[in-house]
Amino acid sequence: MKLDLPFVRAQFPAFAEPSLQGWAFFENAGGSYPCGHFINRLTAFYTKNKVQPYYPYPASMLAGELMDESYKRMAEYLNVEASEIHFGPSTTQNVYVLANAMRPMWKDGDEIIVSCQDHEANAGAWRRLADRGIKIVEWHVDRESGLLNLEDLDGLFSDRTRMVAFPHCSNVIGHVNPVKEISKRAHAYGALCVVDGVAYAPHGFPDLKALGADIYLFSLYKTYGPHLGLMYVKKELIMKMENQSHFFKEGITRSMLTPAGPDHAQIGAVSGILDYFDAVYEHHFEEKAVPSQRNTALNSLFREQEKALLERLLGFLRSRDDIQILGTPNVEGRVPTISILPLKKNLEAVYTTLTQHKLMLGMGDFYAVRPLMDMDIPRQPGVLRFSFLHYTSMKEIEQLIAGLKNAL
Ligand SMILES: Cc1ncc(COP(=O)(O)O)c(C=O)c1O
């Protein structure tokens, strides 16, 4: 089964937008285009249901129902329970709240392992607990490859290890970490796993039950939807945490980790992402399937599409002796988020030429400062990053390659 790309692109208004014509979008790891299903739901909510939800008059009742539907459907796609899903303003804020909620679970002198491959969202808030009696143990990346090594991790555990925080996939290295295996090792020490899935989830939602992480986070503005952070917290954990919301929210698990209060309209419109997934599923497959099964089928469909393009782009990049590719230069085990360093030309000059080729891409540290520090790569100017998704076309890849040939 091959992804019907024209069908897919027709679901994203940006691809039909006149002002974007000719521009190829390669900054998807910064945020994806939103799908039309989500935009329509958001507009409808703002038009018809922008009232305080959960009161017994029709506009309000429907607002509450739309929000509940998003929790329920998202949980079904991720193969967990609706009460385990939390929508906060962003992943950065969700981790910040988590760190405060989890600190009282631990004693002074307890240890947490934090990777140095993370975006700062899953790094800084944990390290700040050093000021509150927690010992921080750093899991460094390999200086050359940027990869996290499991043998290194094994040497970091102790009988006081309470948690391991690491990314499912780094937003600059692109390598997919074996979450299941890492969780198994952490659980053997009784430690919890907190996984930043922000750079992974846009390429296919994980089956959270199978994955084994205790807490998993990703950002919905990178998965075709609103600017919200989604956080999965295993149900037996939340009541061990400290309530971070109003005192009278104690025990109300949907509120305890979201002190900012929910963005009703955006939450109500989250289902639009799943409408899009359902539409792609129904367009390609005839068999009836529950959402988690649809998700598995969509994952292969998206992955095959991404792989074909990744093969072409990495093939070109490997053929050059004037660049360094961060992470593995092969398709297997990585997502299409590729960072490079030009070896013979000035990075900023290369970047400027690429934008002149109507390429939308990024340059800098992408808040992945610690992996760059471990790899001795200066934050300024940082790296050049191209990231794409299943909706990207081979024509856009060729545009990127033509731009690179010119710029390098
Ligand atoms: C891997 C990774 N983690 C976390 C974040 C932060 O997400 P948010 O903007 O929702 O705080 C980002 C944002 O780029 C990211 O790439």
Coordinates of C-alpha atoms and ligand atoms in Angstrom, one line a residue:
M1 CA 0.0 0.0 0.0
K2 CA 1.4 3.4 -1.0
L3 CA 0.4 6.7 0.4
D4 CA -1.9 8.7 -1.9
L5 CA 0.1 12.0 -1.7
P6 CA -2.3 14.2 -3.6
F7 CA -5.1 13.1 -1.3
V8 CA -3.0 13.8 1.8
R9 CA -1.9 17.2 0.6
A10 CA -5.4 18.2 -0.2
Q11 CA -6.2 17.9 3.5
F12 CA -3.7 20.7 4.3
P13 CA -4.9 24.3 3.3
A14 CA -1.3 25.5 3.3
F15 CA -0.5 23.5 0.2
A16 CA -3.2 25.4 -1.7
E17 CA -2.3 28.8 -0.3
P18 CA -1.2 31.2 -3.1
S19 CA 1.4 33.0 -0.9
L20 CA 3.2 29.7 -0.1
Q21 CA 3.3 28.4 -3.7
G22 CA 6.9 27.5 -4.8
W23 CA 8.1 27.4 -1.2
A24 CA 9.2 24.0 0.0
F25 CA 8.7 23.5 3.8
F26 CA 11.6 21.8 5.6
E27 CA 11.1 23.2 9.2
N28 CA 8.4 20.7 10.2
A29 CA 10.3 19.8 13.3
G30 CA 9.6 23.3 14.4
G31 CA 5.9 22.9 13.8
S32 CA 3.9 21.1 11.1
Y33 CA 1.2 22.6 8.9
P34 CA -2.2 22.2 10.5
C35 CA -4.7 19.9 8.8
G36 CA -8.0 21.3 7.5
H37 CA -10.0 19.0 9.8
F38 CA -8.4 20.7 12.8
I39 CA -8.8 24.2 11.4
N40 CA -12.5 23.6 10.7
R41 CA -13.1 22.3 14.2
L42 CA -11.3 25.3 15.7
T43 CA -13.3 27.8 13.6
A44 CA -16.5 26.0 14.5
F45 CA -15.7 26.0 18.2
Y46 CA -14.8 29.7 18.1
T47 CA -18.0 30.4 16.2
K48 CA -20.5 28.3 18.1
N49 CA -19.1 27.1 21.4
K50 CA -16.8 29.8 22.8
V51 CA -18.6 29.9 26.1
Q52 CA -17.6 28.4 29.5
P53 CA -18.0 24.6 29.0
Y54 CA -19.9 22.1 31.1
Y55 CA -23.0 24.2 32.0
P56 CA -26.4 22.8 31.1
Y57 CA -27.2 25.0 28.1
P58 CA -26.7 23.7 24.6
A59 CA -23.6 25.8 23.5
S60 CA -21.8 25.0 26.7
M61 CA -22.8 21.3 26.9
L62 CA -21.5 20.9 23.4
A63 CA -18.3 22.7 24.2
G64 CA -17.7 20.2 27.1
E65 CA -18.6 17.2 24.9
L66 CA -16.1 18.3 22.2
M67 CA -13.4 18.6 24.8
D68 CA -14.2 15.2 26.3
E69 CA -14.3 13.7 22.8
S70 CA -10.7 14.9 22.3
Y71 CA -9.4 13.2 25.4
K72 CA -11.3 10.0 24.5
R73 CA -10.2 9.8 20.9
M74 CA -6.6 10.8 21.5
A75 CA -6.4 8.1 24.2
E76 CA -7.9 5.5 21.8
Y77 CA -5.3 6.3 19.1
L78 CA -2.5 6.1 21.7
N79 CA -3.9 2.9 23.2
V80 CA -4.3 4.3 26.7
E81 CA -7.1 5.6 28.9
A82 CA -8.7 9.0 28.6
S83 CA -7.9 9.8 32.2
E84 CA -4.2 9.3 31.4
I85 CA -4.2 12.2 28.9
H86 CA -3.4 15.8 29.9
F87 CA -3.4 18.8 27.6
G88 CA -1.2 21.7 28.8
P89 CA 0.1 24.8 27.0
S90 CA 3.3 23.2 25.7
T91 CA 5.7 20.4 26.4
T92 CA 8.2 22.8 28.1
Q93 CA 5.5 23.8 30.5
N94 CA 4.2 20.3 31.0
V95 CA 7.7 19.1 32.0
Y96 CA 8.1 22.1 34.3
V97 CA 4.9 21.2 36.1
L98 CA 5.8 17.6 36.2
A99 CA 9.2 18.2 37.9
N100 CA 7.4 20.2 40.6
A101 CA 4.7 17.5 41.0
M102 CA 7.2 14.7 41.2
R103 CA 9.8 16.2 43.5
P104 CA 7.8 15.3 46.7
M105 CA 7.8 11.7 45.5
W106 CA 11.5 11.6 46.2
K107 CA 13.8 11.9 49.2
D108 CA 16.8 14.2 49.6
G109 CA 19.8 12.5 48.0
D110 CA 17.7 10.5 45.5
E111 CA 19.0 10.4 42.0
I112 CA 17.6 11.1 38.5
I113 CA 19.3 10.4 35.2
V114 CA 18.8 13.0 32.6
S115 CA 20.1 12.6 29.0
C116 CA 22.2 15.1 27.2
Q117 CA 20.5 14.4 23.9
D118 CA 17.3 16.3 24.9
H119 CA 15.8 19.5 23.8
E120 CA 16.0 21.9 26.9
A121 CA 12.3 21.2 27.6
N122 CA 13.1 17.8 29.0
A123 CA 16.4 18.9 30.5
G124 CA 16.4 22.2 32.5
A125 CA 13.4 21.6 34.7
W126 CA 14.9 18.3 35.9
R127 CA 18.3 19.8 36.5
R128 CA 16.8 22.6 38.6
L129 CA 15.9 19.9 41.2
A130 CA 19.6 19.9 42.1
D131 CA 18.8 23.0 44.2
R132 CA 16.1 21.0 46.0
G133 CA 18.1 18.0 47.2
I134 CA 18.1 15.7 44.1
K135 CA 21.3 14.4 42.6
I136 CA 21.4 14.8 38.9
V137 CA 23.3 12.1 36.9
E138 CA 24.0 13.1 33.3
W139 CA 23.8 10.5 30.4
H140 CA 26.1 12.0 27.8
V141 CA 25.9 11.4 24.1
D142 CA 28.8 10.0 22.0
R143 CA 31.0 13.0 21.0
E144 CA 31.2 11.9 17.3
S145 CA 27.8 10.4 16.5
G146 CA 25.6 12.2 19.0
L147 CA 24.0 8.9 20.0
L148 CA 23.1 7.7 23.5
N149 CA 24.7 4.5 24.4
L150 CA 22.9 1.9 26.5
E151 CA 26.1 0.5 28.1
D152 CA 26.8 4.0 29.4
L153 CA 23.3 4.1 30.9
D154 CA 23.9 0.8 32.7
G155 CA 26.8 2.4 34.5
L156 CA 24.7 5.3 35.8
F157 CA 22.0 3.4 37.7
S158 CA 22.1 3.0 41.5
D159 CA 19.7 1.9 44.1
R160 CA 18.7 5.5 44.6
T161 CA 17.8 6.1 40.9
R162 CA 14.2 7.3 40.7
M163 CA 13.8 8.4 37.1
V164 CA 15.4 8.5 33.7
A165 CA 14.5 11.4 31.3
F166 CA 15.4 11.0 27.7
P167 CA 14.0 11.7 24.2
H168 CA 12.3 9.1 22.0
C169 CA 14.2 10.9 19.3
S170 CA 16.4 14.0 19.3
N171 CA 15.3 17.1 17.4
V172 CA 18.8 17.6 15.9
I173 CA 20.3 14.0 15.8
G174 CA 17.1 12.3 14.4
H175 CA 18.1 8.9 15.8
V176 CA 15.3 6.9 17.4
N177 CA 16.1 5.6 20.9
P178 CA 14.9 2.2 22.0
V179 CA 12.4 3.3 24.5
K180 CA 11.2 -0.2 25.4
E181 CA 14.6 -1.4 26.2
I182 CA 15.6 1.7 28.2
S183 CA 12.3 1.5 30.1
K184 CA 13.0 -2.2 30.9
R185 CA 16.4 -1.3 32.3
A186 CA 15.0 1.6 34.3
H187 CA 12.1 -0.4 35.7
A188 CA 14.6 -3.1 36.9
Y189 CA 15.9 -0.4 39.3
G190 CA 12.4 0.7 40.2
A191 CA 13.0 4.0 38.3
L192 CA 10.4 5.8 36.1
C193 CA 10.8 6.7 32.5
V194 CA 9.9 10.2 31.2
V195 CA 10.1 10.3 27.5
D196 CA 10.1 13.4 25.3
G197 CA 8.3 12.2 22.1
V198 CA 8.0 15.7 20.5
A199 CA 10.4 14.9 17.7
Y200 CA 9.1 11.4 17.2
A201 CA 5.3 11.7 17.3
P202 CA 4.9 13.7 14.0
H203 CA 6.2 10.7 12.2
G204 CA 3.5 8.4 13.7
F205 CA 1.8 8.2 17.1
P206 CA 3.3 5.5 19.3
D207 CA 1.3 2.7 20.9
L208 CA 1.9 3.9 24.5
K209 CA 0.9 0.7 26.1
A210 CA 3.5 -1.3 24.1
L211 CA 6.2 1.4 24.5
G212 CA 6.6 1.0 28.2
A213 CA 7.3 4.7 29.2
D214 CA 5.6 5.9 32.4
I215 CA 5.2 9.4 31.1
Y216 CA 5.3 10.5 27.5
L217 CA 5.0 14.0 26.1
F218 CA 4.6 15.5 22.7
S219 CA 3.5 18.8 21.1
L220 CA 0.3 18.9 19.0
Y221 CA 1.4 21.9 16.9
K222 CA 4.0 19.5 15.4
T223 CA 1.3 16.9 14.8
Y224 CA -1.0 18.9 12.5
G225 CA -3.0 20.5 15.3
P226 CA -3.1 23.3 17.9
H227 CA -0.4 24.8 20.0
L228 CA -0.8 22.5 23.0
G229 CA 1.4 19.9 24.7
L230 CA 0.0 16.5 25.3
M231 CA 1.2 14.5 28.3
Y232 CA 0.4 10.9 29.0
V233 CA 0.9 9.9 32.7
K234 CA 0.3 6.3 33.7
K235 CA -2.8 6.3 35.9
E236 CA -1.3 4.8 39.0
L237 CA 1.3 7.6 39.1
I238 CA -0.7 10.7 39.3
M239 CA -2.1 10.3 42.8
K240 CA 1.5 9.9 44.0
M241 CA 2.3 13.3 42.7
E242 CA 1.7 16.7 44.3
N243 CA -1.3 18.6 43.0
Q244 CA -0.1 21.6 41.0
S245 CA -3.5 23.2 40.6
H246 CA -6.0 25.0 43.0
F247 CA -6.3 23.2 46.4
F248 CA -9.8 22.2 45.6
K249 CA -8.6 20.3 42.5
E250 CA -6.9 17.7 44.7
G251 CA -8.0 14.3 43.4
I252 CA -9.4 15.7 40.1
T253 CA -6.7 14.2 37.9
R254 CA -7.5 16.1 34.7
S255 CA -6.7 19.4 36.6
M256 CA -3.9 18.5 38.9
L257 CA -1.1 18.8 36.3
T258 CA -2.5 21.7 34.4
P259 CA -2.4 24.8 36.7
A260 CA -2.7 27.2 33.7
G261 CA -6.2 26.0 33.0
P262 CA -7.2 24.4 29.7
D263 CA -7.5 26.2 26.4
H264 CA -11.1 25.0 25.8
A265 CA -11.3 25.7 22.0
Q266 CA -7.9 24.2 21.2
I267 CA -8.7 21.1 23.2
G268 CA -12.1 20.8 21.6
A269 CA -10.5 20.9 18.2
V270 CA -7.8 18.3 18.9
S271 CA -10.2 15.7 17.5
G272 CA -9.5 17.3 14.1
I273 CA -6.1 15.6 14.0
L274 CA -7.9 12.2 14.5
D275 CA -10.5 13.1 11.8
Y276 CA -7.6 13.6 9.5
F277 CA -6.0 10.3 10.5
D278 CA -9.4 8.5 10.1
A279 CA -9.8 10.1 6.6
V280 CA -6.4 8.9 5.5
Y281 CA -7.1 5.4 6.9
E282 CA -10.5 5.2 5.2
H283 CA -9.1 6.4 1.9
H284 CA -6.4 3.6 1.9
F285 CA -7.9 0.7 3.8
E286 CA -11.2 -1.1 3.6
E287 CA -11.0 -3.2 6.8
K288 CA -12.8 -1.9 9.8
A289 CA -10.3 -1.3 12.7
V290 CA -10.3 0.3 16.1
P291 CA -8.3 3.5 16.4
S292 CA -5.1 1.9 17.8
Q293 CA -5.1 -0.5 14.9
R294 CA -5.7 2.3 12.4
N295 CA -2.7 4.1 14.0
T296 CA -0.5 1.1 13.4
A297 CA -1.5 0.9 9.7
L298 CA -1.0 4.6 9.3
N299 CA 2.4 4.4 10.9
S300 CA 3.6 2.0 8.1
L301 CA 2.0 4.1 5.4
F302 CA 3.7 7.3 6.7
R303 CA 7.0 5.6 7.3
E304 CA 7.2 4.1 3.8
Q305 CA 6.5 7.5 2.3
E306 CA 9.1 9.2 4.5
K307 CA 11.7 6.4 3.8
A308 CA 11.6 6.8 0.0
L309 CA 12.3 10.5 0.3
L310 CA 14.9 10.0 3.1
E311 CA 16.7 7.5 0.9
R312 CA 17.1 10.1 -1.8
L313 CA 18.1 12.9 0.5
L314 CA 20.6 10.9 2.6
G315 CA 22.0 9.4 -0.6
F316 CA 22.8 12.9 -1.9
L317 CA 24.2 14.1 1.5
R318 CA 26.4 11.0 1.8
S319 CA 27.9 11.7 -1.7
R320 CA 29.3 15.0 -0.5
D321 CA 32.7 15.4 1.1
D322 CA 32.0 18.9 2.2
I323 CA 29.4 18.3 4.9
Q324 CA 29.1 16.5 8.2
I325 CA 25.8 14.7 8.9
L326 CA 24.8 14.6 12.6
G327 CA 23.8 11.1 13.8
T328 CA 23.5 8.1 11.5
P329 CA 23.7 8.8 7.8
N330 CA 21.4 5.8 7.0
V331 CA 17.6 5.5 6.7
E332 CA 17.1 2.8 9.3
G333 CA 16.6 3.9 12.9
R334 CA 16.2 7.6 12.2
V335 CA 13.4 10.1 11.4
P336 CA 13.7 12.6 8.6
T337 CA 15.1 15.4 10.8
I338 CA 18.6 15.9 9.5
S339 CA 21.2 18.3 10.7
I340 CA 24.4 19.1 8.8
L341 CA 27.5 21.2 9.2
P342 CA 29.0 22.6 6.0
L343 CA 32.8 21.9 6.2
K344 CA 34.1 24.2 3.4
K345 CA 31.6 27.1 3.4
N346 CA 30.3 29.5 6.0
L347 CA 27.1 28.1 7.5
E348 CA 25.2 31.4 7.4
A349 CA 26.1 31.9 3.8
V350 CA 24.8 28.4 2.9
Y351 CA 21.6 29.1 4.8
T352 CA 21.0 32.4 3.0
T353 CA 21.5 30.8 -0.4
L354 CA 19.0 28.0 0.6
T355 CA 16.3 30.5 1.5
Q356 CA 16.9 32.2 -1.9
H357 CA 15.9 28.8 -3.4
K358 CA 12.5 29.2 -1.7
L359 CA 13.4 26.6 1.0
M360 CA 11.9 27.1 4.4
L361 CA 14.3 25.6 6.9
G362 CA 16.1 26.3 10.1
M363 CA 19.5 27.2 11.4
G364 CA 20.7 27.4 15.0
D365 CA 20.7 25.2 18.2
F366 CA 17.0 24.5 18.2
Y367 CA 17.2 24.6 22.0
A368 CA 19.1 21.3 21.8
V369 CA 22.0 23.0 23.4
R370 CA 23.2 20.1 25.6
P371 CA 23.7 17.6 22.7
L372 CA 25.6 20.3 20.7
M373 CA 27.8 21.1 23.8
D374 CA 28.5 17.3 24.2
M375 CA 29.5 17.3 20.5
D376 CA 31.6 20.4 20.7
I377 CA 29.4 22.2 18.1
P378 CA 29.2 25.9 18.8
R379 CA 25.6 27.2 19.5
Q380 CA 26.3 30.1 17.1
P381 CA 25.7 29.5 14.3
G382 CA 24.7 26.0 15.3
V383 CA 23.6 23.5 12.6
L384 CA 21.5 23.6 9.4
R385 CA 18.4 21.4 9.9
F386 CA 16.0 20.0 7.3
S387 CA 12.9 18.1 8.6
F388 CA 10.1 16.7 6.6
L389 CA 6.9 14.7 7.1
H390 CA 4.7 12.2 5.2
Y391 CA 3.1 15.0 3.3
T392 CA 6.4 16.2 1.8
S393 CA 6.8 15.4 -2.0
M394 CA 9.8 14.1 -3.9
K395 CA 9.6 17.4 -5.9
E396 CA 10.3 19.3 -2.7
I397 CA 13.2 17.0 -1.9
E398 CA 14.7 17.7 -5.4
Q399 CA 14.2 21.5 -4.8
L400 CA 16.2 21.0 -1.5
I401 CA 19.0 19.0 -3.3
A402 CA 19.2 21.6 -6.1
G403 CA 19.5 24.4 -3.4
L404 CA 22.2 22.5 -1.6
K405 CA 24.2 21.8 -4.7
N406 CA 24.2 25.6 -5.3
A407 CA 24.8 26.6 -1.8
L408 CA 27.5 24.2 -0.6
Ligands
LIG1 C1 12.3 17.4 21.0 C2 11.6 18.6 21.5 N1 11.2 18.6 22.8 C3 10.5 19.6 23.3 C4 10.2 20.7 22.5 C5 9.4 21.8 23.2 O1 8.1 21.8 22.9 P1 7.1 22.9 23.2 O2 7.3 24.0 22.3 O3 5.7 22.4 23.1 O4 7.4 23.4 24.6 C6 10.6 20.8 21.2 C7 10.3 22.0 20.4 O5 10.9 22.2 19.4 C8 11.3 19.7 20.7 O6 11.7 19.7 19.4

